[in-house]
XYZ file of N, CA and C in Angstrom:
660
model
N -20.920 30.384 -62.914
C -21.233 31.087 -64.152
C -20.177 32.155 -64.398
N -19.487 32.351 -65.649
C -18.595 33.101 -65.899
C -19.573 34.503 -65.983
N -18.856 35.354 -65.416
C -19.019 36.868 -65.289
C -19.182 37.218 -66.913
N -20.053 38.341 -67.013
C -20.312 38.459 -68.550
C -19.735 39.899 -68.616
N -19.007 39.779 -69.870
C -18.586 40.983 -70.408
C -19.455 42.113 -70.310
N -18.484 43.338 -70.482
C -19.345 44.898 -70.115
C -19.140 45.916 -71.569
N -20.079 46.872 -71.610
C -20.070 48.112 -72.450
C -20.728 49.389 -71.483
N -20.103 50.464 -71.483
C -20.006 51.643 -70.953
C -20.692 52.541 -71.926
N -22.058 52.730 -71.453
C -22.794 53.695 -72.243
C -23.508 54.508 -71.601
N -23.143 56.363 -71.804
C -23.351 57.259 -71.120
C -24.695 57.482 -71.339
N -25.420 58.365 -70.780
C -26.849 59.146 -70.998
C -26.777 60.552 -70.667
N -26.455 60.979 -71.512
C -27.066 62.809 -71.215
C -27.598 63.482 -71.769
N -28.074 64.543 -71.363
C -28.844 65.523 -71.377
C -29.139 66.554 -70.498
N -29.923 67.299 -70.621
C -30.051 68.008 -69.592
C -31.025 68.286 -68.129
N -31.088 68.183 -67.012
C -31.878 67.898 -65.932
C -33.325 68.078 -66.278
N -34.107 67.280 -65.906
C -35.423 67.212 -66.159
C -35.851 66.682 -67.805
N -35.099 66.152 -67.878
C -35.611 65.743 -69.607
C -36.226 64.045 -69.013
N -35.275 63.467 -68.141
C -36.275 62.214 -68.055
C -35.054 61.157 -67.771
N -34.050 61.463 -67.662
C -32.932 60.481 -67.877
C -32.951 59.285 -67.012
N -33.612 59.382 -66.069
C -33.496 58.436 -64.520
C -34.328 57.682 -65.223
N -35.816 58.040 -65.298
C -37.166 57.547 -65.789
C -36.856 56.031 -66.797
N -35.716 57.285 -67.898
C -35.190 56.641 -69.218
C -34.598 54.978 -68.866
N -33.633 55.285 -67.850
C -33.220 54.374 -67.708
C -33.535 53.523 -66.948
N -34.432 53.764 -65.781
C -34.770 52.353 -65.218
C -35.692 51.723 -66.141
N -36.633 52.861 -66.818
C -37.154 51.824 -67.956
C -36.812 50.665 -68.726
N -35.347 50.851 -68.919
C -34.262 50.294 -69.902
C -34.180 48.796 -69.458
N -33.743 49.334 -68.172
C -32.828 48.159 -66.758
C -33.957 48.091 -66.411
N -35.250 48.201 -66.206
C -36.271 47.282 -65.437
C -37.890 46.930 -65.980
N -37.759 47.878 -66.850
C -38.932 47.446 -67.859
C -40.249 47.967 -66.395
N -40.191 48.893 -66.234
C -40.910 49.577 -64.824
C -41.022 51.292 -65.499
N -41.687 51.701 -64.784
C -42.108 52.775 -64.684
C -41.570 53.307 -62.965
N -40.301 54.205 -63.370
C -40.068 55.159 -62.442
C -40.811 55.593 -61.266
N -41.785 55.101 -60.257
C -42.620 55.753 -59.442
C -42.281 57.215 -58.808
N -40.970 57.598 -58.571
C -40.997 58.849 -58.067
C -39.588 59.243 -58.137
N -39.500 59.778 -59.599
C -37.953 60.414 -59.956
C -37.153 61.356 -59.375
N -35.850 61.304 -58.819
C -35.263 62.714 -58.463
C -34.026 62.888 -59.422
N -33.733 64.374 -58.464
C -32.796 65.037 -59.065
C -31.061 63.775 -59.195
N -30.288 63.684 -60.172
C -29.256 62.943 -60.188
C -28.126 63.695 -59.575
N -27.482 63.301 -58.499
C -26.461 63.974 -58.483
C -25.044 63.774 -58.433
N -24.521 64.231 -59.683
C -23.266 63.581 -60.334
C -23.830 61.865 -61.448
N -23.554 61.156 -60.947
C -24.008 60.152 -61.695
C -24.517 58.668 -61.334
N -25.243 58.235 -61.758
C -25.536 56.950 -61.419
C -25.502 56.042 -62.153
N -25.330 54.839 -61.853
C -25.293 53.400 -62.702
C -26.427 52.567 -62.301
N -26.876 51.971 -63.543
C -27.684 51.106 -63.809
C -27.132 50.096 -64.461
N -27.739 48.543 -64.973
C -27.737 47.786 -65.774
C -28.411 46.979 -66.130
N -28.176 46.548 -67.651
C -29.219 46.116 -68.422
C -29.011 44.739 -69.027
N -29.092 43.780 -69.107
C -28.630 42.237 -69.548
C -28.899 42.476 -71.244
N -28.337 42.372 -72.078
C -28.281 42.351 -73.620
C -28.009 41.358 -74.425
N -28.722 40.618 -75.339
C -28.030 39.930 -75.952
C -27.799 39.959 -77.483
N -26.378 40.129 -77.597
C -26.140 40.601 -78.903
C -26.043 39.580 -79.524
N -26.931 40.111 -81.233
C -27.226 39.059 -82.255
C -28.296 38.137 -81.851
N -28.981 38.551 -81.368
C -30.199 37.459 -80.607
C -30.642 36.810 -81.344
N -30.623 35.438 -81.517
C -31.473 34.659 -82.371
C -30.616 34.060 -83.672
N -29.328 34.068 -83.795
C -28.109 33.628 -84.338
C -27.420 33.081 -83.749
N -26.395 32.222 -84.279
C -25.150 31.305 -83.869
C -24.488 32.700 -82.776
N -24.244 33.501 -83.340
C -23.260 34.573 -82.655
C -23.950 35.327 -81.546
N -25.356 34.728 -81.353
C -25.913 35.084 -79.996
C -25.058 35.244 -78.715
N -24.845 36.157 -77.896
C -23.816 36.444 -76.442
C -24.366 37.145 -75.752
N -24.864 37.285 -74.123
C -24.910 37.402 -73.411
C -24.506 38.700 -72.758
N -24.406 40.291 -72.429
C -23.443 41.081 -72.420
C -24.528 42.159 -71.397
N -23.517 42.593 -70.325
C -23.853 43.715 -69.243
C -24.113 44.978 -70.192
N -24.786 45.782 -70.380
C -25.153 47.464 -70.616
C -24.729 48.155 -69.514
N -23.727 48.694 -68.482
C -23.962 49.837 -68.045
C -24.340 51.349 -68.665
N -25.662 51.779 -68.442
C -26.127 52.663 -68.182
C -25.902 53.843 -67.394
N -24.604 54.695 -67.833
C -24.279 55.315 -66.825
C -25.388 57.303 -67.264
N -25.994 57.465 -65.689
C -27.140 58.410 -66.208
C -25.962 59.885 -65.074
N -25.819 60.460 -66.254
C -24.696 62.071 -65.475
C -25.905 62.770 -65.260
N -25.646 63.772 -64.000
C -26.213 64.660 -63.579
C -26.388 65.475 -64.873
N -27.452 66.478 -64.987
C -27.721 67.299 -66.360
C -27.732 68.726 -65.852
N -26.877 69.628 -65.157
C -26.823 70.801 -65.120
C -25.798 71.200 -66.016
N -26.410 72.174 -66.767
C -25.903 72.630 -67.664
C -24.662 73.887 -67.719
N -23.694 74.019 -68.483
C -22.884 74.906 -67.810
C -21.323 74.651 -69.171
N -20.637 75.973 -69.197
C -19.644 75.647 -69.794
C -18.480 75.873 -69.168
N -18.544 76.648 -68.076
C -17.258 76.695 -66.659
C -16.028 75.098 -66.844
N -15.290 75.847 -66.999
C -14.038 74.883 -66.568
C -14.464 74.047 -65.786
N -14.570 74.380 -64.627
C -14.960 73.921 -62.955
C -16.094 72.686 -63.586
N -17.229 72.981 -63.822
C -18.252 72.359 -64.055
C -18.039 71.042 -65.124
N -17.303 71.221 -66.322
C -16.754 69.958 -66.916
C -16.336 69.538 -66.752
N -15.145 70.074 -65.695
C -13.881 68.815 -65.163
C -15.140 67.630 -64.117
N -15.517 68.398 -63.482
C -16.227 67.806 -62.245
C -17.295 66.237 -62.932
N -17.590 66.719 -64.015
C -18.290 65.772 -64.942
C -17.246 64.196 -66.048
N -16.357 65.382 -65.977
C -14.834 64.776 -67.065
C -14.914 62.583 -66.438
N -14.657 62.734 -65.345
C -14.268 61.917 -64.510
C -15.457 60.318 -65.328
N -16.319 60.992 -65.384
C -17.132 59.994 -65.891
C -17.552 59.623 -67.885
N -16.534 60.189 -68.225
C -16.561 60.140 -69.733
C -15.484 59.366 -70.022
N -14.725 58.357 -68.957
C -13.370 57.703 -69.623
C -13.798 56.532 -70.032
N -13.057 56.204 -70.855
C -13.633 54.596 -71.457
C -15.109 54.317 -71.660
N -15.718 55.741 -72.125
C -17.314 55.330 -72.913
C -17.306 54.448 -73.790
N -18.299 53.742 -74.436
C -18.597 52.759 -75.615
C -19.446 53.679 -76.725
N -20.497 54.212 -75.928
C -21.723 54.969 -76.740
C -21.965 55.451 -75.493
N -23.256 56.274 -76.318
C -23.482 57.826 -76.447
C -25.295 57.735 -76.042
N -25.872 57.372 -75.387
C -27.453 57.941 -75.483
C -27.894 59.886 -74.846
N -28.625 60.359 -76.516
C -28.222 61.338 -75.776
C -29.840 61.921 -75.444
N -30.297 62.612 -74.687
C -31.664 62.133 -73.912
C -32.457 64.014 -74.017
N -33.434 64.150 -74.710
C -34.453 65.429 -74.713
C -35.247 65.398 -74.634
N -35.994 66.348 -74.098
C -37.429 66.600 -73.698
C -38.146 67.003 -75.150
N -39.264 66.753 -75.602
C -39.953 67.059 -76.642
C -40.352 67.998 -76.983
N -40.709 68.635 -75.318
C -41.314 69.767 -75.497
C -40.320 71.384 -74.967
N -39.186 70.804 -74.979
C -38.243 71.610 -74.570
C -37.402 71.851 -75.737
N -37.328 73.093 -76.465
C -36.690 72.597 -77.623
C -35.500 73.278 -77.310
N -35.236 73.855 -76.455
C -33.768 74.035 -75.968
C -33.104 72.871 -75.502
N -33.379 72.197 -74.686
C -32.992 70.844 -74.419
C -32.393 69.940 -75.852
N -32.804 69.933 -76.795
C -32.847 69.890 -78.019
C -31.302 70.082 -78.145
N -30.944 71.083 -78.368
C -30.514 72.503 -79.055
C -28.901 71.611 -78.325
N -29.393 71.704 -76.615
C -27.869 71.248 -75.602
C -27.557 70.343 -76.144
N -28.518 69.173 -76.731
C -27.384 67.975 -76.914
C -26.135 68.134 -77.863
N -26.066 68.914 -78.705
C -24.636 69.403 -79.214
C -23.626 69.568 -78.370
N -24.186 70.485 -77.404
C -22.769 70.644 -76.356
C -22.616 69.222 -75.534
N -23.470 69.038 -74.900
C -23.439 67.659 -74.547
C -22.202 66.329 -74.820
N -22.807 66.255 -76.564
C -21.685 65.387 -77.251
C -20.376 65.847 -76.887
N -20.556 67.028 -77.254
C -18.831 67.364 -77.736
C -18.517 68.028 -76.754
N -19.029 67.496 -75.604
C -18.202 67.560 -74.342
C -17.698 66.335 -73.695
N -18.816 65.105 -73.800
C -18.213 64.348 -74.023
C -16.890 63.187 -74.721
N -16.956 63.786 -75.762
C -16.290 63.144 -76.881
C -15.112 64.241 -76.720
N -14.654 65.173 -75.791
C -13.975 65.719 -75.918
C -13.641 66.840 -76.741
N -14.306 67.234 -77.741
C -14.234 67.911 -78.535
C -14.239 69.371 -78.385
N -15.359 69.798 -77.283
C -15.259 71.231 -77.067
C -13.990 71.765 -75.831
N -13.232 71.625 -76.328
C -11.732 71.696 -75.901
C -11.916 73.219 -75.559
N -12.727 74.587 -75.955
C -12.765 75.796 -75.520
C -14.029 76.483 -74.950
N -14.229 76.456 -73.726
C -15.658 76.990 -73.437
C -16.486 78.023 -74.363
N -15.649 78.510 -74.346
C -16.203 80.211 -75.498
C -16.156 79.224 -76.769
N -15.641 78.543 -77.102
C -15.689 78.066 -78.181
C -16.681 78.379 -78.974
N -17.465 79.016 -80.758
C -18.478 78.513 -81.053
C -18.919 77.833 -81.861
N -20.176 77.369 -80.957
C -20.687 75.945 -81.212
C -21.762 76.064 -82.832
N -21.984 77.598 -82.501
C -23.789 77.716 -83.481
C -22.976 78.976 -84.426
N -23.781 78.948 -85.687
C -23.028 79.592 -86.796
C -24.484 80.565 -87.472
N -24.717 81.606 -87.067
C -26.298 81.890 -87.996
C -27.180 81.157 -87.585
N -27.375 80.004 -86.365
C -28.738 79.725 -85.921
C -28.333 77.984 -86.117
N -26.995 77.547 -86.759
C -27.342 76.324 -87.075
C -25.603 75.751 -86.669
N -25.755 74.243 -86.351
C -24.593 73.926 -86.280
C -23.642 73.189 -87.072
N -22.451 73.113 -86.817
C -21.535 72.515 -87.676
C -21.945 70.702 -87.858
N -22.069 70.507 -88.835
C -22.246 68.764 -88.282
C -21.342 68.715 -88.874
N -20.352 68.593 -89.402
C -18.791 68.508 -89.469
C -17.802 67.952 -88.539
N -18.271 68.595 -87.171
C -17.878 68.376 -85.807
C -18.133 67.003 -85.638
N -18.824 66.251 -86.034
C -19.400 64.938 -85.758
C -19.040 63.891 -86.734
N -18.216 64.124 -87.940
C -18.412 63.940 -89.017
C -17.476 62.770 -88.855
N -16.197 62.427 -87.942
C -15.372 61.500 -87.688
C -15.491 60.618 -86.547
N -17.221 61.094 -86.103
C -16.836 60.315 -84.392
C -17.184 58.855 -84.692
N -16.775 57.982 -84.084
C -16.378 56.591 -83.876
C -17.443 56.025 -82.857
N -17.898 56.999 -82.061
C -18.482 56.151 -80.627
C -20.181 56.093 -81.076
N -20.831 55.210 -81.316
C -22.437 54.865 -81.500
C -22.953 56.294 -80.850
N -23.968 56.643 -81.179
C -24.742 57.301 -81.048
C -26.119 56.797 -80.668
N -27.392 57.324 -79.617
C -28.480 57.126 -80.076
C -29.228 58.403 -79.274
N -30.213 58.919 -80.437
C -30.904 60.127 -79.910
C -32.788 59.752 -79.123
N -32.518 60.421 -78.197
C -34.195 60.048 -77.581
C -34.899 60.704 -77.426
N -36.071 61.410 -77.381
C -36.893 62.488 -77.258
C -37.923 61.626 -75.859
N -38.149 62.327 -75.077
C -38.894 61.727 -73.745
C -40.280 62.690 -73.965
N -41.650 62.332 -73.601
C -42.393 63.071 -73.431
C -43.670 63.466 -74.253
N -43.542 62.176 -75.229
C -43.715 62.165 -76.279
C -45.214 62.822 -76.190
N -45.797 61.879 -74.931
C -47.137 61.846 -75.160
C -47.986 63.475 -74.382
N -46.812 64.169 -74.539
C -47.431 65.685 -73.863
C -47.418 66.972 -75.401
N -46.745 66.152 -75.979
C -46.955 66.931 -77.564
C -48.230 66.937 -78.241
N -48.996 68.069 -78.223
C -50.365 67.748 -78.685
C -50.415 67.144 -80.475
N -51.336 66.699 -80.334
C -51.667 65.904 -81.915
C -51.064 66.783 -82.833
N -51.789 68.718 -82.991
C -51.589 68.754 -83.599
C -50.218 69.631 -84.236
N -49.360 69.613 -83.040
C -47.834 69.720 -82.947
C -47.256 68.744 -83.340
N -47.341 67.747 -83.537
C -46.566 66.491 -83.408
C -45.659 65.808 -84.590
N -46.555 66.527 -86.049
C -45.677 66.394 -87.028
C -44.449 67.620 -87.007
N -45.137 68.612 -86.106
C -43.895 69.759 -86.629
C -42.099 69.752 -85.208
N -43.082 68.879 -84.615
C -41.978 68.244 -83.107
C -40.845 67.364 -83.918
N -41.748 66.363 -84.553
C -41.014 65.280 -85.025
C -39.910 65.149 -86.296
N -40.391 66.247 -87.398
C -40.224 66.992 -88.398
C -38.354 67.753 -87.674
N -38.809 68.237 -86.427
C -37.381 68.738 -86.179
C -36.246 68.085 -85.438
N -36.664 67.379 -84.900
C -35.956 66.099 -84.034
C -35.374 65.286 -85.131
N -36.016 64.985 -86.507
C -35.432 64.209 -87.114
C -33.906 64.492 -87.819
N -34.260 66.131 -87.787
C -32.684 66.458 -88.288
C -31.915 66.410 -87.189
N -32.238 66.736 -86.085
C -31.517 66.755 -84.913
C -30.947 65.154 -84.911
N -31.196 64.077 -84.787
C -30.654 62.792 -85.250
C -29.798 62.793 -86.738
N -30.456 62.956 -87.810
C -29.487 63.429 -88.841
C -28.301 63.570 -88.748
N -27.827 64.790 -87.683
C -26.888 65.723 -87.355
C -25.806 64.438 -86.747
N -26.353 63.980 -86.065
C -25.738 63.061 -85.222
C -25.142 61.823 -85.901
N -25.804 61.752 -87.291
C -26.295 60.086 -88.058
C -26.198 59.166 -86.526
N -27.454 59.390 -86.369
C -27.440 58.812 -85.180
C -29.047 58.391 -85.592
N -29.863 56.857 -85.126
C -31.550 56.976 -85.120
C -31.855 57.263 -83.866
N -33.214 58.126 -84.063
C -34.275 58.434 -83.142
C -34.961 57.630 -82.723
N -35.906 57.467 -81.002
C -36.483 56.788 -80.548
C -37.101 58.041 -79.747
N -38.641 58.318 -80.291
C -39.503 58.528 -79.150
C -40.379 58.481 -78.586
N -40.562 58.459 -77.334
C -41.280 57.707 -76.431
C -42.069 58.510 -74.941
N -42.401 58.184 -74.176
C -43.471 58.484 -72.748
C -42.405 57.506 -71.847
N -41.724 58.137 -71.148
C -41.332 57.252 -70.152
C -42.147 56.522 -69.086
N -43.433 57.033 -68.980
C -44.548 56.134 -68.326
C -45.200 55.038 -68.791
N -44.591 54.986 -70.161
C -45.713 53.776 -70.557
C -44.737 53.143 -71.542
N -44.844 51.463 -70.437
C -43.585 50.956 -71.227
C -43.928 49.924 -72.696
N -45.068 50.217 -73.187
C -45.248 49.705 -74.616
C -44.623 50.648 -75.298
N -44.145 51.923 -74.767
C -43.143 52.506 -76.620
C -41.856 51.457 -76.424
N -41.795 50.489 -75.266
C -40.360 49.905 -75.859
C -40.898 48.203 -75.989
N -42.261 48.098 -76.189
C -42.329 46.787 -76.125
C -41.958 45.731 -77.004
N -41.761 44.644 -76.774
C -40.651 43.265 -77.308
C -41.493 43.273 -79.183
N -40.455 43.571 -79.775
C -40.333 43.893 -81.269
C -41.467 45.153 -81.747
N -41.054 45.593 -81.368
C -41.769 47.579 -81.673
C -40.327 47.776 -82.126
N -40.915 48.556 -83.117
C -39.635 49.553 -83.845
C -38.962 49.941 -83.200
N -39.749 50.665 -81.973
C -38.381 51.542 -80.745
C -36.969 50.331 -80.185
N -37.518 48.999 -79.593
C -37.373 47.949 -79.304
C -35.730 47.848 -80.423
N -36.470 47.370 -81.427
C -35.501 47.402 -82.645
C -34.212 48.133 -82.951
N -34.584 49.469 -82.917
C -33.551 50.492 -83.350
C -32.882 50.443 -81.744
N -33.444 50.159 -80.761
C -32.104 50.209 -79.230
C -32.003 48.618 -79.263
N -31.796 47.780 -79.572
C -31.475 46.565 -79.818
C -29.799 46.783 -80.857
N -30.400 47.328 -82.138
C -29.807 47.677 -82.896
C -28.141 48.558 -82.524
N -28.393 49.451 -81.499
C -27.991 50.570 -81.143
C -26.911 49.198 -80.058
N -27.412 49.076 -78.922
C -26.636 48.041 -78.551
C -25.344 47.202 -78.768
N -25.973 46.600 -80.208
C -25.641 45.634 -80.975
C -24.241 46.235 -81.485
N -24.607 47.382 -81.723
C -23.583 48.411 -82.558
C -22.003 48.722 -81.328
N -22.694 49.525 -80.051
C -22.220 49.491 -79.223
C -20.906 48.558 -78.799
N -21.189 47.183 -78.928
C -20.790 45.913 -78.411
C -19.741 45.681 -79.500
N -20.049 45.788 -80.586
C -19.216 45.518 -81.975
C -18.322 46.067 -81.872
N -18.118 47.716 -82.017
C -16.775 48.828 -81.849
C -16.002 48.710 -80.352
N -16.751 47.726 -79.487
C -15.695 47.472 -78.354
C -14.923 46.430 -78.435
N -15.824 45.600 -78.665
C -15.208 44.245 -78.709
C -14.539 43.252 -80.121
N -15.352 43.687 -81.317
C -15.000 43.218 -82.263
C -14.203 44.083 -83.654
N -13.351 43.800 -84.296
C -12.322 44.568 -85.220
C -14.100 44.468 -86.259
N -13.739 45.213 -87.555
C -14.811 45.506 -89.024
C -15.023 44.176 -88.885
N -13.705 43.391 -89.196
C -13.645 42.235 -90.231
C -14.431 40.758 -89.321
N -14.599 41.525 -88.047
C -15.611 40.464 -87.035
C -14.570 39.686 -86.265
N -13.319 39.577 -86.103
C -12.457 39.204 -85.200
C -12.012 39.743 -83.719
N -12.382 39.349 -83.469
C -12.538 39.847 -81.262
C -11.278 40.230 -81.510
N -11.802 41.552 -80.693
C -9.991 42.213 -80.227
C -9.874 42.596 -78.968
N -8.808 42.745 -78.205
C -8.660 42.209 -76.931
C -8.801 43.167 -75.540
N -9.800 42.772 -74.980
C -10.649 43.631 -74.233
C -9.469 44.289 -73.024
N -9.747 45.436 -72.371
C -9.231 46.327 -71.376
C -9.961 46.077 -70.155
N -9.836 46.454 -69.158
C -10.237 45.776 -67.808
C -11.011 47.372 -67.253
């Protein structure tokens, strides 16, 4: 059997939002029994098939790569992280629901990834709000996740969701959120299902294929 092509897709956020949980969910359709701390990074993978259910149906590896989430803007501390942002595809970027600072990091997050925050002091927040400008040219898929869903009481839940949605906005990136314990928020054709299918799909395209749908020629 020929070895199947790969896409490099990061996960961050910040420690304790759920990222491990997130992803074996992904890669095993399981429930996490007893999560720890990540340290530095780990790989997972996920079997995908892009265009499912079309002629152009293919077969394709997800690495899932899940970075440690301590937070920090030290030189020291990004380089140490740097190492694992080369040759990304996409972007999953991973918050707690009920953490709305967690929230807040995935800005730095991105644009630490994507290279962008090129100055620690740099600033990021302007009067309480951020530039989405900063985002306004990026190229690499996006997808935003909120974990935890099911600890948001009822009657919080429109005003949780209400703010997360701009937080995706920001990103033009879609939202998916979910309970990492309970794997019907991702079950086979649920909306969630859909939009990371979707997200995937997207993923796979800007690596492998030019606009005009002509394969362009993969890097090792």
């Amino acid at each position: 059997m020929a070895a199947l092509d790969r896409v490099k897709v990061l996960v961050l956020g910040d420690s304790g939002v759920g990222k491990s949980s997130l992803v074996h969910l992904l890669c095993h359709n399981q429930v996490l029994g007893n999560p720890s701390w990540t340290v530095g990074c780990s790989v997972d993978v996920r079997i995908h098939d892009y265009k499912e259910g079309t002629p152009e149906e293919k077969t394709y590896y997800i690495e899932l790569w899940d970075v440690g989430g301590s937070v920090g803007s030290a030189t020291s501390v990004k380089s140490t992280r740097a190492v694992f942002y080369n040759l990304l595809n996409g972007i999953i970027l991973v918050h707690d629901l009920t953490n709305k600072k967690s929230s807040q990091n995935l800005y730095r997050w991105s644009l630490e990834a994507l290279n962008r925050d090129v100055a620690p002091t740099g600033v990021l927040v302007t009067n309480g709000d951020y530039d989405r400008e900063q985002f306004a040219d990026n190229q690499i898929p996006l997808l935003v996740i909120g974990t935890k869903l099911d600890q948001i009481p009822e009657t919080k839940r429109n005003e949780v969701l209400t703010r997360t949605a701009f937080l995706a906005e920001d990103f033009n990136a879609e939202e998916i959120n979910l309970d990492c314990t309970n794997p019907r928020y991702l079950a086979a054709g649920s909306s969630n299902a859909v939009k990371l299918s979707r997200f995937f799909d997207k993923v796979i395209e800007k690596r492998y294929f030019l606009r005009d749908g002509n394969q362009v020629c993969h890097f090792s």
